[in-house]
Tab-separated table of C-alpha atoms in Angstrom:
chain	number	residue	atom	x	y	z
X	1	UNK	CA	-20.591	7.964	13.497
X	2	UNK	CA	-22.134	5.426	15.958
X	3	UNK	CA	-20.654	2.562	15.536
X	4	UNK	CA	-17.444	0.967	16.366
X	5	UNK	CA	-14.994	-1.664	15.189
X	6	UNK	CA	-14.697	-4.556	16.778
X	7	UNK	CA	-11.326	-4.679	19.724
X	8	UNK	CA	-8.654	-6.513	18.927
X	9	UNK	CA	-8.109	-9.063	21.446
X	10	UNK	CA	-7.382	-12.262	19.987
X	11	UNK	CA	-5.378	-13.175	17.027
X	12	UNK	CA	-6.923	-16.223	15.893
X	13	UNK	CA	-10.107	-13.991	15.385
X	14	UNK	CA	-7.979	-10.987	13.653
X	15	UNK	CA	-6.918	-13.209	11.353
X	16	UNK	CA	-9.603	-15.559	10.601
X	17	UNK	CA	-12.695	-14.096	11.506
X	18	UNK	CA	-15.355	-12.427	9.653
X	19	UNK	CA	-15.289	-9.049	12.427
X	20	UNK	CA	-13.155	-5.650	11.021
X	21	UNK	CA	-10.972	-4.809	14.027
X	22	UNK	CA	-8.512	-2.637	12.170
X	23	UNK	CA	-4.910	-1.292	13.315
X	24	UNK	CA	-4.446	1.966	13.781
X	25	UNK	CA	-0.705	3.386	14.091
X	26	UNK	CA	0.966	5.211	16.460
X	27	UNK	CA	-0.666	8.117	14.484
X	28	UNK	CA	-4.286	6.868	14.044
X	29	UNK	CA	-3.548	6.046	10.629
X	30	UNK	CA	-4.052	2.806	8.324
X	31	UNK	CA	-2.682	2.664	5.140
X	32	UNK	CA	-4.955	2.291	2.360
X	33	UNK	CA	-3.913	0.961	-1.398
X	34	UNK	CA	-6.192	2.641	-3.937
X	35	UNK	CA	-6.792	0.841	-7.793
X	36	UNK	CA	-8.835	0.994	-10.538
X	37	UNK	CA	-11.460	-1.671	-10.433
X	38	UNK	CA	-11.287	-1.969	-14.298
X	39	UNK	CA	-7.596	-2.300	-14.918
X	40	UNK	CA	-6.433	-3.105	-11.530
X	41	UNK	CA	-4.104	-0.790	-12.083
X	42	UNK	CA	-2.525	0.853	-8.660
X	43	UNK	CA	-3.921	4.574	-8.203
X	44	UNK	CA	-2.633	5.856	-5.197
X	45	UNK	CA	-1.058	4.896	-1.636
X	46	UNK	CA	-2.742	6.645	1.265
X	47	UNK	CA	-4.019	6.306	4.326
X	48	UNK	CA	-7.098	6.864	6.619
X	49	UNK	CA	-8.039	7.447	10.274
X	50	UNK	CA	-10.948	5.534	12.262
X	51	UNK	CA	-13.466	7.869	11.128
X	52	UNK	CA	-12.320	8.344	7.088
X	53	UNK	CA	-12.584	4.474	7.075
X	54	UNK	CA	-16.298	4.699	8.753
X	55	UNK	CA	-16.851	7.651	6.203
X	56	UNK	CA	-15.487	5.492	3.307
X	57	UNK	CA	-17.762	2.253	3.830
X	58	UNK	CA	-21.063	4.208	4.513
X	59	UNK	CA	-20.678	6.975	1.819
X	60	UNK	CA	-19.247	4.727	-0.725
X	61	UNK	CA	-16.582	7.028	-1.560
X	62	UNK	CA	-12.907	6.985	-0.994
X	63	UNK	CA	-12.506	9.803	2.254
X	64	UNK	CA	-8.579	9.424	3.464
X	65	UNK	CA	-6.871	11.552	5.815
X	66	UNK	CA	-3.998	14.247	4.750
X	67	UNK	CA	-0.913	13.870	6.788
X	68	UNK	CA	0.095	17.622	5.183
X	69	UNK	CA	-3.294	18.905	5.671
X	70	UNK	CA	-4.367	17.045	8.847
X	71	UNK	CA	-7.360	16.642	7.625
X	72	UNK	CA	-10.003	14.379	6.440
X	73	UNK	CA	-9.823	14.401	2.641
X	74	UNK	CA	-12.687	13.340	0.596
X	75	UNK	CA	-11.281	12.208	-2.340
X	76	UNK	CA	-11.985	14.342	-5.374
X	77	UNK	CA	-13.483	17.589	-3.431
X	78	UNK	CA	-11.470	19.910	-5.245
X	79	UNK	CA	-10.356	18.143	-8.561
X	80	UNK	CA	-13.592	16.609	-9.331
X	81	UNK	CA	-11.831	13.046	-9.418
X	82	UNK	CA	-14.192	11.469	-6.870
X	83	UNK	CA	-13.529	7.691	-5.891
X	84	UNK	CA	-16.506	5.474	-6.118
X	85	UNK	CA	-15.972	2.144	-3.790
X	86	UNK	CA	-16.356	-0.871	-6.012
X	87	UNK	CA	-14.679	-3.242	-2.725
X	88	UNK	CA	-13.294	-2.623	0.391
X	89	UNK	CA	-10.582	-5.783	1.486
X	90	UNK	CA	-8.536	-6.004	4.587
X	91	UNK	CA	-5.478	-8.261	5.083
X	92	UNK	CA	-4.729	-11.084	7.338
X	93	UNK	CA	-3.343	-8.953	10.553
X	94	UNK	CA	-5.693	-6.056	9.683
X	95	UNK	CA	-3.455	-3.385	9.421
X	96	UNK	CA	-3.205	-1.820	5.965
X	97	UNK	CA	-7.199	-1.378	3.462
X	98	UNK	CA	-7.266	-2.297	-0.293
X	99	UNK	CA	-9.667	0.080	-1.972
X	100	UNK	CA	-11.153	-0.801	-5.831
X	101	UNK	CA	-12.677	2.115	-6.989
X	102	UNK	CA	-13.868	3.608	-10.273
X	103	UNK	CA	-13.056	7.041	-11.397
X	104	UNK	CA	-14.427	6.373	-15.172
X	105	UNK	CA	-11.831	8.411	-17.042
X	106	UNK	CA	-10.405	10.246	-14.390
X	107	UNK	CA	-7.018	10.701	-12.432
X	108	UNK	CA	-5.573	9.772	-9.208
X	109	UNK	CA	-2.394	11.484	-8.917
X	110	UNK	CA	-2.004	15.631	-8.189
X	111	UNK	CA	1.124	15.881	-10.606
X	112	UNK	CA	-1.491	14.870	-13.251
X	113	UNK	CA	-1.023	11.611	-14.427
X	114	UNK	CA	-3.622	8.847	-13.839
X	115	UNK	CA	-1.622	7.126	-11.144
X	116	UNK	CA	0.691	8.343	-8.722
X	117	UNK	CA	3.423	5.417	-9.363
X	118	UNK	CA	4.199	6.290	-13.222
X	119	UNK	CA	8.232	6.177	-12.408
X	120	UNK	CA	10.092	2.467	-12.412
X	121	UNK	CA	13.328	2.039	-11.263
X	122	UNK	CA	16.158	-0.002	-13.275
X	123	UNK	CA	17.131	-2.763	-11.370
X	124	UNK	CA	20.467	-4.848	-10.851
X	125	UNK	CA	23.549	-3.640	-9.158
X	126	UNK	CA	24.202	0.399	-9.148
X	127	UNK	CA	27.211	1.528	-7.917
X	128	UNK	CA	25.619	4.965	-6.824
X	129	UNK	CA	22.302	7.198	-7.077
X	130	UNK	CA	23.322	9.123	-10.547
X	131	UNK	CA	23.195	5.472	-12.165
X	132	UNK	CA	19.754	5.578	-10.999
X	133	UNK	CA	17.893	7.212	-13.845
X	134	UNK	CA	14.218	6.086	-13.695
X	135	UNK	CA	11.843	5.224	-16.433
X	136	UNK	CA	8.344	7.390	-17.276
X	137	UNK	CA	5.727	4.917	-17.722
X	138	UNK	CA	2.756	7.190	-18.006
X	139	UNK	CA	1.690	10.370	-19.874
X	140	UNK	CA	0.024	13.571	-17.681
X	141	UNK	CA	-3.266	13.211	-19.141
X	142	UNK	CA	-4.024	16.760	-17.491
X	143	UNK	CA	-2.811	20.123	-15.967
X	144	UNK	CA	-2.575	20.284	-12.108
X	145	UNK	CA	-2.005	23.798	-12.477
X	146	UNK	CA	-5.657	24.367	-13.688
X	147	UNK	CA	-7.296	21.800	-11.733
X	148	UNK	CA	-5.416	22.279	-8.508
X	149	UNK	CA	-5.098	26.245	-8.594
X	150	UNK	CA	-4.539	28.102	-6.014
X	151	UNK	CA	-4.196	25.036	-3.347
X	152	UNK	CA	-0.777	23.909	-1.578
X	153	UNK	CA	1.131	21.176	-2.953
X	154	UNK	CA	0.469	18.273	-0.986
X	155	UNK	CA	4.531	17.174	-1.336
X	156	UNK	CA	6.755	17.475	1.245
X	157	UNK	CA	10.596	17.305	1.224
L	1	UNK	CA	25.875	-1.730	0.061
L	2	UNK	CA	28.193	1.630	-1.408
L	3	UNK	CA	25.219	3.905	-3.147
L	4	UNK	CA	23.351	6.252	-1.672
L	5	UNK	CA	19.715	7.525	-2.540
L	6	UNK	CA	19.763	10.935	-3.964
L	7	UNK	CA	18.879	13.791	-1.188
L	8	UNK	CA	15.262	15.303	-0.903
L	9	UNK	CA	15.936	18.907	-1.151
L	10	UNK	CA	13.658	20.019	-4.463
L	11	UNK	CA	9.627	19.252	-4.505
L	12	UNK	CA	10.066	19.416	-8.575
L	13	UNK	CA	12.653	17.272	-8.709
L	14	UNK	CA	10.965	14.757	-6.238
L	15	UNK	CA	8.031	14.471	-8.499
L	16	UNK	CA	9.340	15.360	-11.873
L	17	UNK	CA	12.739	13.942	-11.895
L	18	UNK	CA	14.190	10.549	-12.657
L	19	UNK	CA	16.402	10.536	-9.113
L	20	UNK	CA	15.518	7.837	-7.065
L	21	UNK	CA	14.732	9.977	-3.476
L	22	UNK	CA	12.441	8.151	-1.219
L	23	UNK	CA	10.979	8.928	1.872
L	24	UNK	CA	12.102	7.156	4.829
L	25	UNK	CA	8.900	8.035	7.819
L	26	UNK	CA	9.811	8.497	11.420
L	27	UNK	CA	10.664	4.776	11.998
L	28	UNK	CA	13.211	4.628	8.911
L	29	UNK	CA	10.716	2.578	7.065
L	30	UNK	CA	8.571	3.036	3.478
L	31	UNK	CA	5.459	1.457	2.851
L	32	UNK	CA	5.023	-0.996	-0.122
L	33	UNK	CA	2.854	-2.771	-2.217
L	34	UNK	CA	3.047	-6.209	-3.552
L	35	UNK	CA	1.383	-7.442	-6.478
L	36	UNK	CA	1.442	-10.121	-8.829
L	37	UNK	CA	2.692	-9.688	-12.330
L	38	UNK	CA	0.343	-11.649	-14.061
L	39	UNK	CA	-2.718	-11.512	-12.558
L	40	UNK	CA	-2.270	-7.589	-11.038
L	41	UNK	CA	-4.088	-8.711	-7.781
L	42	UNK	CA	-2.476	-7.444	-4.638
L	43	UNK	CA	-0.259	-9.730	-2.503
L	44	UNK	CA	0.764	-7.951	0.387
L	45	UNK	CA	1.121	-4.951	2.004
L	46	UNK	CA	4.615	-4.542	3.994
L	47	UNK	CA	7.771	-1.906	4.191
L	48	UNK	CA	11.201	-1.620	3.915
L	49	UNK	CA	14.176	0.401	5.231
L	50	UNK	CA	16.942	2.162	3.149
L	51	UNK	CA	18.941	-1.072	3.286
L	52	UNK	CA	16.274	-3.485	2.105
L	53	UNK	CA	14.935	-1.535	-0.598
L	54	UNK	CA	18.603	-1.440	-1.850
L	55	UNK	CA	18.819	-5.041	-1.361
L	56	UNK	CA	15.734	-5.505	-3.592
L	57	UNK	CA	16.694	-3.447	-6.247
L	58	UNK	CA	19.883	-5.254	-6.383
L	59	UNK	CA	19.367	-8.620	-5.917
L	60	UNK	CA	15.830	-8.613	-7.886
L	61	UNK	CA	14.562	-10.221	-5.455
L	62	UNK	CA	11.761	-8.603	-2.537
L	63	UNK	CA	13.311	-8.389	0.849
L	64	UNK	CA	11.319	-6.317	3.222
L	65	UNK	CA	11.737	-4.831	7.337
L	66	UNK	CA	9.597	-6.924	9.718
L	67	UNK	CA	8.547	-4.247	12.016
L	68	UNK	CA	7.001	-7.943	14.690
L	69	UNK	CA	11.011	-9.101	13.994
L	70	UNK	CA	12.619	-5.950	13.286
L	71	UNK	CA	14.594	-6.886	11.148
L	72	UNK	CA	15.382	-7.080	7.933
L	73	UNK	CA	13.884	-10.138	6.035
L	74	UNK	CA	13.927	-12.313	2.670
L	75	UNK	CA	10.567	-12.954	1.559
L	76	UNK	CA	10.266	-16.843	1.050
L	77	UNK	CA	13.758	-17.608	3.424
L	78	UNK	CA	10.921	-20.042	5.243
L	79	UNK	CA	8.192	-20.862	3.251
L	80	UNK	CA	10.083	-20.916	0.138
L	81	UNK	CA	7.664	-17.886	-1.235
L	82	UNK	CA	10.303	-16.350	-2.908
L	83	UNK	CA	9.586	-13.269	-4.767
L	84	UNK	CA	11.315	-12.280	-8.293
L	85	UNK	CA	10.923	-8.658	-9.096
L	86	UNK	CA	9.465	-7.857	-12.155
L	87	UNK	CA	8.838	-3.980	-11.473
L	88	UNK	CA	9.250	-1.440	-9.006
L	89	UNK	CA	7.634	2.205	-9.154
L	90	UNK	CA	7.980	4.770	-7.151
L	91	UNK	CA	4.823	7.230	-6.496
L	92	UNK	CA	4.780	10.919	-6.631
L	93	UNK	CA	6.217	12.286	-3.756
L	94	UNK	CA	7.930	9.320	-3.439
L	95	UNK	CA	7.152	8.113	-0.193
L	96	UNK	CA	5.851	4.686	-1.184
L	97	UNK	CA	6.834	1.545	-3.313
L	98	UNK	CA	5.111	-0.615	-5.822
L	99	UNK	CA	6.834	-4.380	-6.412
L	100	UNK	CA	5.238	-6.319	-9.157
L	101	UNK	CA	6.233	-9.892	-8.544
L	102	UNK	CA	6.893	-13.339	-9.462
L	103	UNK	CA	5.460	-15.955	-7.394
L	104	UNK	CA	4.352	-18.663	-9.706
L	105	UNK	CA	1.759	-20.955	-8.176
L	106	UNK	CA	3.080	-19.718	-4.756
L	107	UNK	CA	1.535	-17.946	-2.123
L	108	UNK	CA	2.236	-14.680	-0.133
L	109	UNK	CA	-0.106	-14.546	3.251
L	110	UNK	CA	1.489	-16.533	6.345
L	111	UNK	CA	-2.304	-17.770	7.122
L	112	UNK	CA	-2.385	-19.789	4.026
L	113	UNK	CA	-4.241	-17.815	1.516
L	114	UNK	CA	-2.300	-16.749	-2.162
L	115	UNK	CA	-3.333	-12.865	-1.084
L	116	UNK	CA	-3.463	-11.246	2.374
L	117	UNK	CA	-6.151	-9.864	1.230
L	118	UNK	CA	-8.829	-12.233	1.480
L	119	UNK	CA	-11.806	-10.572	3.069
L	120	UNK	CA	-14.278	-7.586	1.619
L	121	UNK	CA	-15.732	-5.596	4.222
L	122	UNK	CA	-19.797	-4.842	3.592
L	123	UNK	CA	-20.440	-1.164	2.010
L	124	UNK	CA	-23.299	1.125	3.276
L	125	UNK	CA	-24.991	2.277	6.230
L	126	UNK	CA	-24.115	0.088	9.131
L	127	UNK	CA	-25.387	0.856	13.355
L	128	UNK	CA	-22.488	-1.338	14.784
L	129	UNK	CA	-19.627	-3.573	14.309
L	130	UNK	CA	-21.529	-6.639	14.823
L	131	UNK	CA	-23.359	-6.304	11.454
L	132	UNK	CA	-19.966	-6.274	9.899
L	133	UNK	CA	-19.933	-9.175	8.484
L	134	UNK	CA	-16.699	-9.911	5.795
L	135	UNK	CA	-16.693	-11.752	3.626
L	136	UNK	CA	-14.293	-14.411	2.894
L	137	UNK	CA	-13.113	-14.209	-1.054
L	138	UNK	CA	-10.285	-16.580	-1.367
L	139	UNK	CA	-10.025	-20.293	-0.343
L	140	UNK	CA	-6.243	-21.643	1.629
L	141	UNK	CA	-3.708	-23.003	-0.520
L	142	UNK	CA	-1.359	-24.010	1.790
L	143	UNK	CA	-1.120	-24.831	5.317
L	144	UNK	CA	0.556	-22.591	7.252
L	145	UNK	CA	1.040	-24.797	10.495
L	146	UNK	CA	3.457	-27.157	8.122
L	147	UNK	CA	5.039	-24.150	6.084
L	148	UNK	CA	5.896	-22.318	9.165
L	149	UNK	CA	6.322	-24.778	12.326
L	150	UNK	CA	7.870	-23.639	15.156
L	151	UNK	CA	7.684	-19.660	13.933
L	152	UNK	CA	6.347	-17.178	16.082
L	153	UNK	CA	3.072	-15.790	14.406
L	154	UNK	CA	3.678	-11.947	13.088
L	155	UNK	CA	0.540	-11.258	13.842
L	156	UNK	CA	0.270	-8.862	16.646
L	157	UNK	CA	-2.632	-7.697	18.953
């Protein structure tokens, strides 16, 4: 990669003009909101480093970076599920990406639904955890243990 | 607050089971994402500790951590922006939120756009940062120099 993003020096500019300085944590990393350009459904929360996001906006595809694997990730290299970049936005202090991308009739989430946020949680006042019981909103619409066999379960306790 | 969010100590049950047991990073925070019921477009991008997540499931309404304040923080206690939950979700490995929210014909970015998410960065092939020209997508609908006088910007370099 040759080129670089722009230094972040002055607010005003950060948050009103039209050059990508991004913010990078303490760890290198952005975090990047993935949907579905077609429902605008949420996919997936992730997050890149400098050169996933460089990879991202000149391949076109979604590339993140695995905190488990420490990695670079392109999205899909194993499962098939590949992310094709419909938009790329950044928000007002430039520190977190909003990814629309298509994946036709594919699946975001490595426990095999579509997306990875297919629990809701009850709301109101809960006098402790057990009262907690969440809601499934989605249906796996396939088997991880097929697609993802043989790899390491990206989950961490 | 009494309750306490159920331990991590099972990868199945983390993914699989209704048991609210999020993952607090390094800096006691989770990331979320805010979007608007009706439309689905995405708001904001922010975090919360253990405490405000509570708080939002609770009172119904978002409160989030301000890592530029640190701490803990009503959405809307200054620009009247409140935000009614509708939905929260909880992904996977549960390590980051999704609030789908009420704002009527409010706004949600503290530069005076309804999104923080107002720009689109350029796809494809690109020699240097200059050429990175974004593009702005949404027009102000409220100015943020009345809404928030005499508030330090949370903007940081």
């Amino acid at each position: 990669m040759q080129f670089m993003f722009k230094k972040r020096d002055n607010i005003k500019e950060i948050e009103e003009g039209k050059c990508l300085s991004p913010k990078f944590d303490e760890n290198g990393l952005i975090p990047v909101i993935t949907t579905d350009f077609q429902s605008g459904d949420i996919l997936m929360h992730g997050y890149m480093n400098d050169a996933s996001l460089k990879k991202t906006i000149e391949t076109k595809e979604a590339h993140y970076w695995s905190r488990s694997r420490k990695k670079m990730w392109r999205k899909g290299q194993v499962s098939g599920f590949v992310q094709k970049i419909k938009d790329i936005r950044i928000d007002d202090d430039q520190d977190s990406v909003w990814l629309s991308v298509d994946i036709g009739n594919g699946a975001s989430c490595h426990v095999g639904y579509r997306s990875c946020f297919y629990r809701s949680i009850p709301l109101g006042k809960i006098k402790n955890s057990q009262e907690l019981a969440m809601e499934f909103k989605e249906k796996k619409i396939f088997n991880p243990e097929k697609v993802y066999k043989g790899q390491p379960n990206p989950t961490k306790i």
